[in-house]
mmCIF file of C-alpha atoms in Angstrom:
data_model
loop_
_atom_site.group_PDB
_atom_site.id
_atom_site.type_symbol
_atom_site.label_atom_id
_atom_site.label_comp_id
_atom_site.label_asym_id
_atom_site.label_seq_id
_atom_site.Cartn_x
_atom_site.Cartn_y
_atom_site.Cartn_z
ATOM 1 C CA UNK Q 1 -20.342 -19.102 -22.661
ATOM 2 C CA UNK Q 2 -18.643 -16.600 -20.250
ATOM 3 C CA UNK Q 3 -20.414 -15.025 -18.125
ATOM 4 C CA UNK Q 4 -21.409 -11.444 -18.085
ATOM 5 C CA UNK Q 5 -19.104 -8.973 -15.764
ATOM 6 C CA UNK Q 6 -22.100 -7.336 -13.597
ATOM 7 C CA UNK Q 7 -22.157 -3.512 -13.152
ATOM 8 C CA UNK Q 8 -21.627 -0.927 -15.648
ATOM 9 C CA UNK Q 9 -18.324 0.164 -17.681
ATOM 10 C CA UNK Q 10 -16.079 3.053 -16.060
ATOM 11 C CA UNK Q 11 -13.087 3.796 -17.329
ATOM 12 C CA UNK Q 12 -10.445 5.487 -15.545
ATOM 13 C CA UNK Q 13 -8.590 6.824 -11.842
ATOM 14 C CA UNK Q 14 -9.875 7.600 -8.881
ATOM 15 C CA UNK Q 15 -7.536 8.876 -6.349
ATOM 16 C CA UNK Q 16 -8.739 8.440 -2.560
ATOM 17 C CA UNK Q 17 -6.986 9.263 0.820
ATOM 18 C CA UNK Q 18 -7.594 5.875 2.626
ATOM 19 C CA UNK Q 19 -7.967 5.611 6.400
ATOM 20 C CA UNK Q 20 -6.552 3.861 9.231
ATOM 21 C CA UNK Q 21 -7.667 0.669 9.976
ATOM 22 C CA UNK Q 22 -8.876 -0.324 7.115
ATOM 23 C CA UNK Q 23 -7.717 -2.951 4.268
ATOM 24 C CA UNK Q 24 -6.554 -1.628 0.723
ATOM 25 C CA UNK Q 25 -9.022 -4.008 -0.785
ATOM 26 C CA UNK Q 26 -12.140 -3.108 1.309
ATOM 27 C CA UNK Q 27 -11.717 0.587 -0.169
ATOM 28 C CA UNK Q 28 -11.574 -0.496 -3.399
ATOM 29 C CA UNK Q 29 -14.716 -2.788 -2.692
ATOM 30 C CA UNK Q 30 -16.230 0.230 -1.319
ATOM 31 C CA UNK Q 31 -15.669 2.695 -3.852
ATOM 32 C CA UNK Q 32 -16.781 0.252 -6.764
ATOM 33 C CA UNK Q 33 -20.029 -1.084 -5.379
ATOM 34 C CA UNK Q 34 -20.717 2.945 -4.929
ATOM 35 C CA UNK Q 35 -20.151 3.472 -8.394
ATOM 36 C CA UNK Q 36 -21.475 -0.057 -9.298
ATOM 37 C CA UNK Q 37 -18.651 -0.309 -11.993
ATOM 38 C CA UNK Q 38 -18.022 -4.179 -12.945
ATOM 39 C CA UNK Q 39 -13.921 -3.774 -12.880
ATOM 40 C CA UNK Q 40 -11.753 -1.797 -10.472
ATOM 41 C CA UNK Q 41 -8.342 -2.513 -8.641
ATOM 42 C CA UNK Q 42 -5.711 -0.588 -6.984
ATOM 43 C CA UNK Q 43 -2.201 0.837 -7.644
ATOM 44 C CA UNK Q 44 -0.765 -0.515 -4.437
ATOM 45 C CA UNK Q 45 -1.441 -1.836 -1.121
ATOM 46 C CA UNK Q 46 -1.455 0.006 2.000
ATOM 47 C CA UNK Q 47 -1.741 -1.862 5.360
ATOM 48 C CA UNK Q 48 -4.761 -0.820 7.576
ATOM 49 C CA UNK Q 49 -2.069 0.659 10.037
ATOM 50 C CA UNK Q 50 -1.209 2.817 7.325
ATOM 51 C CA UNK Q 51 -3.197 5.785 5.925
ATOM 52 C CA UNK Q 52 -3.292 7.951 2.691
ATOM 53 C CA UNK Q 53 -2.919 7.740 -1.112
ATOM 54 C CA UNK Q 54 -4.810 4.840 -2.641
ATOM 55 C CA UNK Q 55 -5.301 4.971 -6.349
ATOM 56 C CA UNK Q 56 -8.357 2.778 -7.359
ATOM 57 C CA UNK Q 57 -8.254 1.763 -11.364
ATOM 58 C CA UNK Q 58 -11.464 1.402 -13.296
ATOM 59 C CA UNK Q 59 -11.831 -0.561 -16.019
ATOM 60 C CA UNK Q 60 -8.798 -0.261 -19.308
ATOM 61 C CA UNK Q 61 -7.130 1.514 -16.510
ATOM 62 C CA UNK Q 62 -6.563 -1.516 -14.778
ATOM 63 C CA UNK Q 63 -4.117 -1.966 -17.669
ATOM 64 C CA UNK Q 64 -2.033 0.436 -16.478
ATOM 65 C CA UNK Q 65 -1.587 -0.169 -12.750
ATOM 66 C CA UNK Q 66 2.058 -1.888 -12.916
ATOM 67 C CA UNK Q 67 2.857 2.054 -14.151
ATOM 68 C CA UNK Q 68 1.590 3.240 -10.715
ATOM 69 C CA UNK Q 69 3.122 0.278 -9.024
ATOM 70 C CA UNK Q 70 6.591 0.425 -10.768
ATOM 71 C CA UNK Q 71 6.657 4.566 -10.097
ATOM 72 C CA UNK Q 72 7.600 6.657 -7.135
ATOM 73 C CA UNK Q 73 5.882 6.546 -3.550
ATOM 74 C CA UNK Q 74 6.768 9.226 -1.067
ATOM 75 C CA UNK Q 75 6.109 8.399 2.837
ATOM 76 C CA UNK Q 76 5.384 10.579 5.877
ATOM 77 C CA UNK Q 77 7.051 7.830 8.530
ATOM 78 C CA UNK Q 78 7.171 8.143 12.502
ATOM 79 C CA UNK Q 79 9.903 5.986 14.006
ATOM 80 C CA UNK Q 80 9.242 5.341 17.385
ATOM 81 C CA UNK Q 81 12.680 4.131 19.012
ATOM 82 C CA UNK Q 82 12.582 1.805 22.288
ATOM 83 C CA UNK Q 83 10.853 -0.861 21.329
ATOM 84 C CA UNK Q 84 10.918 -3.700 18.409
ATOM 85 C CA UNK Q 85 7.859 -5.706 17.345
ATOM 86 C CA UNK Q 86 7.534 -8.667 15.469
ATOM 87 C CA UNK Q 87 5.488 -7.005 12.578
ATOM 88 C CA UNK Q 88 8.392 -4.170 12.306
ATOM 89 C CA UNK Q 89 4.872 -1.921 13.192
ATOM 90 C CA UNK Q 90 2.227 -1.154 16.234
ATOM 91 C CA UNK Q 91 0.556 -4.238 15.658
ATOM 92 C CA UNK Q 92 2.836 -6.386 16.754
ATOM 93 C CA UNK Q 93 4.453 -7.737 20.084
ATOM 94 C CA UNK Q 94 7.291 -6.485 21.341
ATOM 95 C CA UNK Q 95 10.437 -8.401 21.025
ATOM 96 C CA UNK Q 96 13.240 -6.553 22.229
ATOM 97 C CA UNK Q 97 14.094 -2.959 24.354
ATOM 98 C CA UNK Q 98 16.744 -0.732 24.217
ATOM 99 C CA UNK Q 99 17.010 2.553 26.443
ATOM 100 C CA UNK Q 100 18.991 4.135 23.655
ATOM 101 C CA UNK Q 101 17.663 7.018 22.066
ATOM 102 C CA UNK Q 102 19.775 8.756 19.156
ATOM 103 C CA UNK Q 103 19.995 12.704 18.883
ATOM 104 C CA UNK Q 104 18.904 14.593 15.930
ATOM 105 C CA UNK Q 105 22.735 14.765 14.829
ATOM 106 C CA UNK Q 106 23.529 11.027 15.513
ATOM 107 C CA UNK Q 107 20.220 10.322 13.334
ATOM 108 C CA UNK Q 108 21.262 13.131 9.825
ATOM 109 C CA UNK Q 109 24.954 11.589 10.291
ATOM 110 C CA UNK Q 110 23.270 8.371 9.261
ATOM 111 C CA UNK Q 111 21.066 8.840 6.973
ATOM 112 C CA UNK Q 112 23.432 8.911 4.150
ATOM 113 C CA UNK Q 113 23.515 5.427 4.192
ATOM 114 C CA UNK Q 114 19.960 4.786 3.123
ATOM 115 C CA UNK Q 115 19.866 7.134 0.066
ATOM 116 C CA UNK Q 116 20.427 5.331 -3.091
ATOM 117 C CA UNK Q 117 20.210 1.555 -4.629
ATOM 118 C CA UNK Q 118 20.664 -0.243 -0.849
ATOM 119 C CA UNK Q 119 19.564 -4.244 -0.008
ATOM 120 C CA UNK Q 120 16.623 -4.067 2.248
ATOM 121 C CA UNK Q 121 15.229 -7.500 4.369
ATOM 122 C CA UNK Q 122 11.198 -7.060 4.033
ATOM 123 C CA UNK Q 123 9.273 -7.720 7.341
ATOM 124 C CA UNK Q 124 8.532 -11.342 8.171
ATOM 125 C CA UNK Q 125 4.944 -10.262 8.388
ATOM 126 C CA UNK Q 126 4.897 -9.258 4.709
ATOM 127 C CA UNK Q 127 3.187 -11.122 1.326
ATOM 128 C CA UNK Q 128 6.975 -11.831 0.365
ATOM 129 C CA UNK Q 129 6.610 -15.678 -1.224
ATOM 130 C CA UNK Q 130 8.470 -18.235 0.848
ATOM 131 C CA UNK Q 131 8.591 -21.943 -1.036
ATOM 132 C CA UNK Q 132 5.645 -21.048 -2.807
ATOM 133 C CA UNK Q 133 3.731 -19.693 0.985
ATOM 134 C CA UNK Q 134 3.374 -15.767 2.151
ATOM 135 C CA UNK Q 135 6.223 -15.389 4.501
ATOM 136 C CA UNK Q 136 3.162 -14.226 6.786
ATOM 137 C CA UNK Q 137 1.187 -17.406 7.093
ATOM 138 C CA UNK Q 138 4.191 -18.850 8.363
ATOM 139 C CA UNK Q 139 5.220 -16.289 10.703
ATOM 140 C CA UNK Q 140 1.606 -16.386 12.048
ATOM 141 C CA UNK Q 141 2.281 -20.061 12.730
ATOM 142 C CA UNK Q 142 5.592 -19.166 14.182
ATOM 143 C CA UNK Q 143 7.465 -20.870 11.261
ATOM 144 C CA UNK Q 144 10.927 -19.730 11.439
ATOM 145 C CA UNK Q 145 11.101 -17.521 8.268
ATOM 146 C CA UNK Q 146 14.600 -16.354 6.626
ATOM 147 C CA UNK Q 147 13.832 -13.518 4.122
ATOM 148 C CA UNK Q 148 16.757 -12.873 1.824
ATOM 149 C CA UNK Q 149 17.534 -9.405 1.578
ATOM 150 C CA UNK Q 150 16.939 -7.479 -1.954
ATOM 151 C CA UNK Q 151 17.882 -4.165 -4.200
ATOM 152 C CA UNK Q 152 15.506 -1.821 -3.225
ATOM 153 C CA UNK Q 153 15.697 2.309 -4.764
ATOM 154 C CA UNK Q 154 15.296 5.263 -1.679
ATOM 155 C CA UNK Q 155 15.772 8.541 -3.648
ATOM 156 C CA UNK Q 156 15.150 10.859 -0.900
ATOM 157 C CA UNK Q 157 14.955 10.862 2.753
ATOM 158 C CA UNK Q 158 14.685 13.446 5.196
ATOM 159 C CA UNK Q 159 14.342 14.081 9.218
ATOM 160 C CA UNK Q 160 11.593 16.368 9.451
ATOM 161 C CA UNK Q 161 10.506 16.397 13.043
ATOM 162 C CA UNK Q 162 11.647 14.961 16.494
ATOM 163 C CA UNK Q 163 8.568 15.690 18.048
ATOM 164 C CA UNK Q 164 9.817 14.021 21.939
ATOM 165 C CA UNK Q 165 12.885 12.045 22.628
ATOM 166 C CA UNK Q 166 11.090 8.223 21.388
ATOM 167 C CA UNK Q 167 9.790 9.401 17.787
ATOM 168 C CA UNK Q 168 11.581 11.021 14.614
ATOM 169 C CA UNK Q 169 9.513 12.011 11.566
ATOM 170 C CA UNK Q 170 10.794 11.424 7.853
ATOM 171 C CA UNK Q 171 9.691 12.040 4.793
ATOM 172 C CA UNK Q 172 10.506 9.255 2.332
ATOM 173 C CA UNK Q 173 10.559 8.985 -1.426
ATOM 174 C CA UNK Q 174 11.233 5.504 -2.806
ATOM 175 C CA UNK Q 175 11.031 3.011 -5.687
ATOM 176 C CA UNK Q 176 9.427 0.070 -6.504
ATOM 177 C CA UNK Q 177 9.229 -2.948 -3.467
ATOM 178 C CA UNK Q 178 10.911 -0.772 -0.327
ATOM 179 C CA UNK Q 179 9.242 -1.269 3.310
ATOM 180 C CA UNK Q 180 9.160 1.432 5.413
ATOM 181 C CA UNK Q 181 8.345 -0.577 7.809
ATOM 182 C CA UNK Q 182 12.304 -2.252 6.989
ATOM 183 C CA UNK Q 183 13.787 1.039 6.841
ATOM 184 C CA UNK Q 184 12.325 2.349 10.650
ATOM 185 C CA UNK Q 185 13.789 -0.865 11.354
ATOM 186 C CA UNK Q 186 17.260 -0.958 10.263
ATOM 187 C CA UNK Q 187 17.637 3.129 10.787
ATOM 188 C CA UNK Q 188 17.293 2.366 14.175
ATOM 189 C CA UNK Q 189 19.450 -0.659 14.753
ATOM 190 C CA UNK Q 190 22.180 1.462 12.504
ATOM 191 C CA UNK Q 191 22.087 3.901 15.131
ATOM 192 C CA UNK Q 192 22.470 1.246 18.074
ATOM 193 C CA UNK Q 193 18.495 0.810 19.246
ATOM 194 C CA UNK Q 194 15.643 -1.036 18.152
ATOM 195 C CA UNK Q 195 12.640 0.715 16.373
ATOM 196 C CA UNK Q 196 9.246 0.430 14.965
ATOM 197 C CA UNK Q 197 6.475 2.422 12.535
ATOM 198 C CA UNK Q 198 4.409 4.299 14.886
ATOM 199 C CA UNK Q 199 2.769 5.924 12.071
ATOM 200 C CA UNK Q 200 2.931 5.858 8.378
ATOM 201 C CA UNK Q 201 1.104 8.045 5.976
ATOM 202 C CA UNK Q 202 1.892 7.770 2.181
ATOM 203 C CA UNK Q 203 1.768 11.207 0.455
ATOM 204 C CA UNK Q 204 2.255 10.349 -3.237
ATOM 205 C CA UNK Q 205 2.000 7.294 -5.293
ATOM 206 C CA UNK Q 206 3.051 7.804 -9.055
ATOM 207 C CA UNK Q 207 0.802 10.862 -10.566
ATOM 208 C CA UNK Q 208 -0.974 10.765 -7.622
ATOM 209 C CA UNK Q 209 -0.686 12.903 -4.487
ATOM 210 C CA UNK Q 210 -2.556 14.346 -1.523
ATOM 211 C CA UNK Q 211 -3.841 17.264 -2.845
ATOM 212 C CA UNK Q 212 -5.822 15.576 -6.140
ATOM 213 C CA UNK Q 213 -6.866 12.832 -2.967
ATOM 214 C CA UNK Q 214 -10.823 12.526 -2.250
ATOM 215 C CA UNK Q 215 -10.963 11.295 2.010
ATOM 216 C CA UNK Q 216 -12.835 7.751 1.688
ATOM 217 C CA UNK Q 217 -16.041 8.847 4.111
ATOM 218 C CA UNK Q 218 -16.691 12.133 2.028
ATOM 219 C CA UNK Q 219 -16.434 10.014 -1.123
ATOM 220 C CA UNK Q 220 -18.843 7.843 -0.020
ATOM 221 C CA UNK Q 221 -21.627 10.635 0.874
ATOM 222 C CA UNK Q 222 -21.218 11.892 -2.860
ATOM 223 C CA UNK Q 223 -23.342 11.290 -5.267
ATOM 224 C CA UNK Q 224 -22.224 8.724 -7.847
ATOM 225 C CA UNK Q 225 -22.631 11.073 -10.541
ATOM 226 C CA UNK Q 226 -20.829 13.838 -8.985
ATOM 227 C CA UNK Q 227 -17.954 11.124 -7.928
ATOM 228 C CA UNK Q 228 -17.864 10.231 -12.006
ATOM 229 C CA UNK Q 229 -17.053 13.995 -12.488
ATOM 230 C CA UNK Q 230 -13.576 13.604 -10.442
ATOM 231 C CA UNK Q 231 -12.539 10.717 -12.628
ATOM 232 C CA UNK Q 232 -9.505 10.921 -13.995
ATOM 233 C CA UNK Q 233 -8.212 9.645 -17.621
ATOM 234 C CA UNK Q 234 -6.891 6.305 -17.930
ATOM 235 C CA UNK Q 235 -3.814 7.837 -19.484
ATOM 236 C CA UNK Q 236 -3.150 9.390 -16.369
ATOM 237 C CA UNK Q 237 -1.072 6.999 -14.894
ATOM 238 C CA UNK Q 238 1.152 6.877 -17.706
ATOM 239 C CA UNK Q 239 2.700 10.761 -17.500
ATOM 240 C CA UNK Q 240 6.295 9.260 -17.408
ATOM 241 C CA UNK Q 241 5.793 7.283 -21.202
ATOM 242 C CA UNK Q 242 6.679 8.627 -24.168
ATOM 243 C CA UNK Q 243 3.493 9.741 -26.456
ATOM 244 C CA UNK Q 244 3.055 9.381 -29.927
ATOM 245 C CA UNK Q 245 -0.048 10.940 -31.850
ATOM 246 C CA UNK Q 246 -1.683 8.769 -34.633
ATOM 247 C CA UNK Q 247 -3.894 9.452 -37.539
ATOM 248 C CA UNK Q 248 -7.073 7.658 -37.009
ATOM 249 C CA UNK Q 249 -5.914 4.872 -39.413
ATOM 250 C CA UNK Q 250 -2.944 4.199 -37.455
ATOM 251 C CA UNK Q 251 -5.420 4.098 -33.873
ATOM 252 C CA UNK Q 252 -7.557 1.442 -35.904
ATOM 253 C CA UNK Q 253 -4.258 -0.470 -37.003
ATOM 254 C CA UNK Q 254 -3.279 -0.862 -33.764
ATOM 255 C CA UNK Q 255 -6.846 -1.005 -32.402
ATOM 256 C CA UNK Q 256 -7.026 -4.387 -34.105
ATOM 257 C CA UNK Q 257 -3.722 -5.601 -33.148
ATOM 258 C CA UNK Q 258 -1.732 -5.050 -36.138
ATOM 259 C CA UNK Q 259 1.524 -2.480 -36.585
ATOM 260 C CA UNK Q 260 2.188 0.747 -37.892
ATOM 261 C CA UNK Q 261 4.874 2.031 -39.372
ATOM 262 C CA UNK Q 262 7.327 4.284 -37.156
ATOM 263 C CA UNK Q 263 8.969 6.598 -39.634
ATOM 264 C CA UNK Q 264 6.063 8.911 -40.429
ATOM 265 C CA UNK Q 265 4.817 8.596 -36.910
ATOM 266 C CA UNK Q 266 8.489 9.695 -35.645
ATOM 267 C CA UNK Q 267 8.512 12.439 -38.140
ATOM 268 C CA UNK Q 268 5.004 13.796 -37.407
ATOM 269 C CA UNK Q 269 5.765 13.821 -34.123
ATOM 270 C CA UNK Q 270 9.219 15.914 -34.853
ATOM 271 C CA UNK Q 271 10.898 13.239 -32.037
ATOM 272 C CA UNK Q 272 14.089 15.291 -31.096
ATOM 273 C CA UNK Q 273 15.681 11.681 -29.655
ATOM 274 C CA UNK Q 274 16.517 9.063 -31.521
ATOM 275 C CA UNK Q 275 14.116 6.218 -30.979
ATOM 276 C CA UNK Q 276 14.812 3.744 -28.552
ATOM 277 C CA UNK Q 277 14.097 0.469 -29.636
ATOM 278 C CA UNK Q 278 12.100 -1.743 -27.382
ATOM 279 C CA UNK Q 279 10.654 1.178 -25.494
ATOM 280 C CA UNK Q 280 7.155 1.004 -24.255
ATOM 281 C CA UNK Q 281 5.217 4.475 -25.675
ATOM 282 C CA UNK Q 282 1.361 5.571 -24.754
ATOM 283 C CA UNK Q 283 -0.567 6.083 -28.585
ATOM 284 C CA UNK Q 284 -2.850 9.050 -28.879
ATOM 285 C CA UNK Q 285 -5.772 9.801 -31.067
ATOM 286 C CA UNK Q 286 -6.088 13.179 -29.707
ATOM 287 C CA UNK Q 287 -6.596 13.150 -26.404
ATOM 288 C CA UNK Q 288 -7.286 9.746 -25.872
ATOM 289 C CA UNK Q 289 -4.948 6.549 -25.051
ATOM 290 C CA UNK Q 290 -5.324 4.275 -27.934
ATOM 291 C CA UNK Q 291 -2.867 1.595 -26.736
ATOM 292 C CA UNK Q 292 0.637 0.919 -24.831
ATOM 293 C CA UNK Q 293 2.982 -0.270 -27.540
ATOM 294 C CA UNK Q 294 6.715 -1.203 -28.324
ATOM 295 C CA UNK Q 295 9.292 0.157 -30.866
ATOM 296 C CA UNK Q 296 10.433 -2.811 -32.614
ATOM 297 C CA UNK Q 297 12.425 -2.665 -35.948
ATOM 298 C CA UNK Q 298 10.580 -0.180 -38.031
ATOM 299 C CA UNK Q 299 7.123 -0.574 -36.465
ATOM 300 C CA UNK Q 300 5.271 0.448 -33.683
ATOM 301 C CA UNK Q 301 3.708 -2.850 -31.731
ATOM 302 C CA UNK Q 302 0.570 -3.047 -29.902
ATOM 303 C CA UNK Q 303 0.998 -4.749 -26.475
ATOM 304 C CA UNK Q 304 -2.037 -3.476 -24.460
ATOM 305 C CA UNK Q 305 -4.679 -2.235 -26.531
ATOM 306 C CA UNK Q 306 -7.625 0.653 -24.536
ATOM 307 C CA UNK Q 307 -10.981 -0.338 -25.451
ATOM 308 C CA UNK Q 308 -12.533 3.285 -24.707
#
């Protein structure tokens, strides 16, 4: 017999502005044992260096993280120029100088070049898979690690501040997989210095941004119940999917695993595009998710059913 998940069921988002110096997965630790719910995970990692939005999944909405994780991040980033470290951040050692610093025209001249579909080489310190080991277990060991760069999607970035003559201040909006902590890197070797993340802050991630952000230390001197009032819906994360709405017959169809027909769905819904087939859509009974499910042939497909 399995054995019983302890702590009670919550369902839904939480969205908390995480701290410096502290792990991704203590907050999330944090937050749960507060609320004493029995499942919870988050919508992706930031590194205890870093600070900002953390979105922290509850129960069925742990079903819908990849959504969060496959959407857009934006980034406050200081670049401090001068100085590279090993861990492309302030953590690590320093590994090379440069007396070089770039003007604010050298640095918009050049930022062209990192707006669009570009390859990006993550950080040897980064969880990046190596033969099967984290690229940074071996550079801790001083392994010699080669990192093959990848695709990675920048939509927007921006010089927003040169506070002194060593930092610049961007805002970043990205895709799935980038490293900021690459692109303060190779911005600065493109414009002939070295360079490292002095400070990173992320200001959205997916649905979630700042302002609908609860600060970790005032979350934890609320009162669980009063924390369960800022929950968000588990269908939150999934803004950017299509939604059908269902008849209650069709909800307990797919409930149960079994199809539904798309026609009258399509036509109830009056779907001004022609369906797409293989697309993922978010079913509705009402207001709430019923299940993620696929267009295939003339049905509509469960493939992750809510149990709310």
């Amino acid at each position: 017999m399995a054995r019983r998940r302890r702590g009670k069921s919550i369902n839904g988002w939480l969205a908390v502005d995480k701290p410096l110096e502290i792990t991704s997965s203590t907050v999330v630790n944090q937050v749960r044992r507060l609320l004493d719910a029995n499942k919870a995970g988050h919508g992706g990692t930031l590194d205890p260096l870093a600070s900002g939005v953390l979105p922290i999944a509850f129960g069925e909405a742990t079903k819908t993280v990849a959504y969060v994780m496959d959407g857009s991040k934006s980034y406050r980033v200081t670049l401090k120029f001068g100085e590279a470290r090993s861990t492309d951040d302030a953590e690590g050692e320093v590994i090379e100088t440069s007396d070089h610093r770039p003007s604010e025209d050298e640095i918009k001249a050049v930022l062209g070049e990192f707006i669009g579909e570009i390859q990006q080489v993550p950080p040897k310190f980064s969880a990046i898979k190596v033969n099967g080991k984290r690229a940074y277990d071996l550079a801790r060991r001083d392994e010699d690690v080669v990192l093959q760069p990848r695709p990675i999607l920048i939509k927007d970035l921006r010089l927003v501040d040169m506070p002194d003559r060593d930092h610049a201040v961007f805002d970043v909006v990205s895709g799935k997989g980038a490293y900021m902590r690459s692109l303060a890197r190779d911005i600065a070797l493109r414009l002939g210095t070295v360079g490292y993340i002095a400070a990173l802050r992320r200001t959205s991630a997916g649905p979630f941004s700042e302002g609908t952000s609860i600060p970790l230390q005032e979350l934890l001197e609320m009162d669980p119940d009063e924390v369960m009032k800022k929950l968000l819906p588990v269908e939150t994360a999934l803004d950017d999917i299509p939604a059908l709405a269902l008849t209650e017959v069709e909800a307990q169809r797919l409930s149960s695993g079994q199809p539904v027909g798309l026609l009258p769905v399509a036509k109830r819904n009056a779907l001004e595009n022609p369906v797409v087939q293989d697309e993922i859509v978010c079913a509705m009974l009402n207001d709430r998710a019923v299940a993620l499910a696929e267009i295939n042939g003339g049905e509509i497909r469960p493939v992750r059913v809510f149990n709310l």
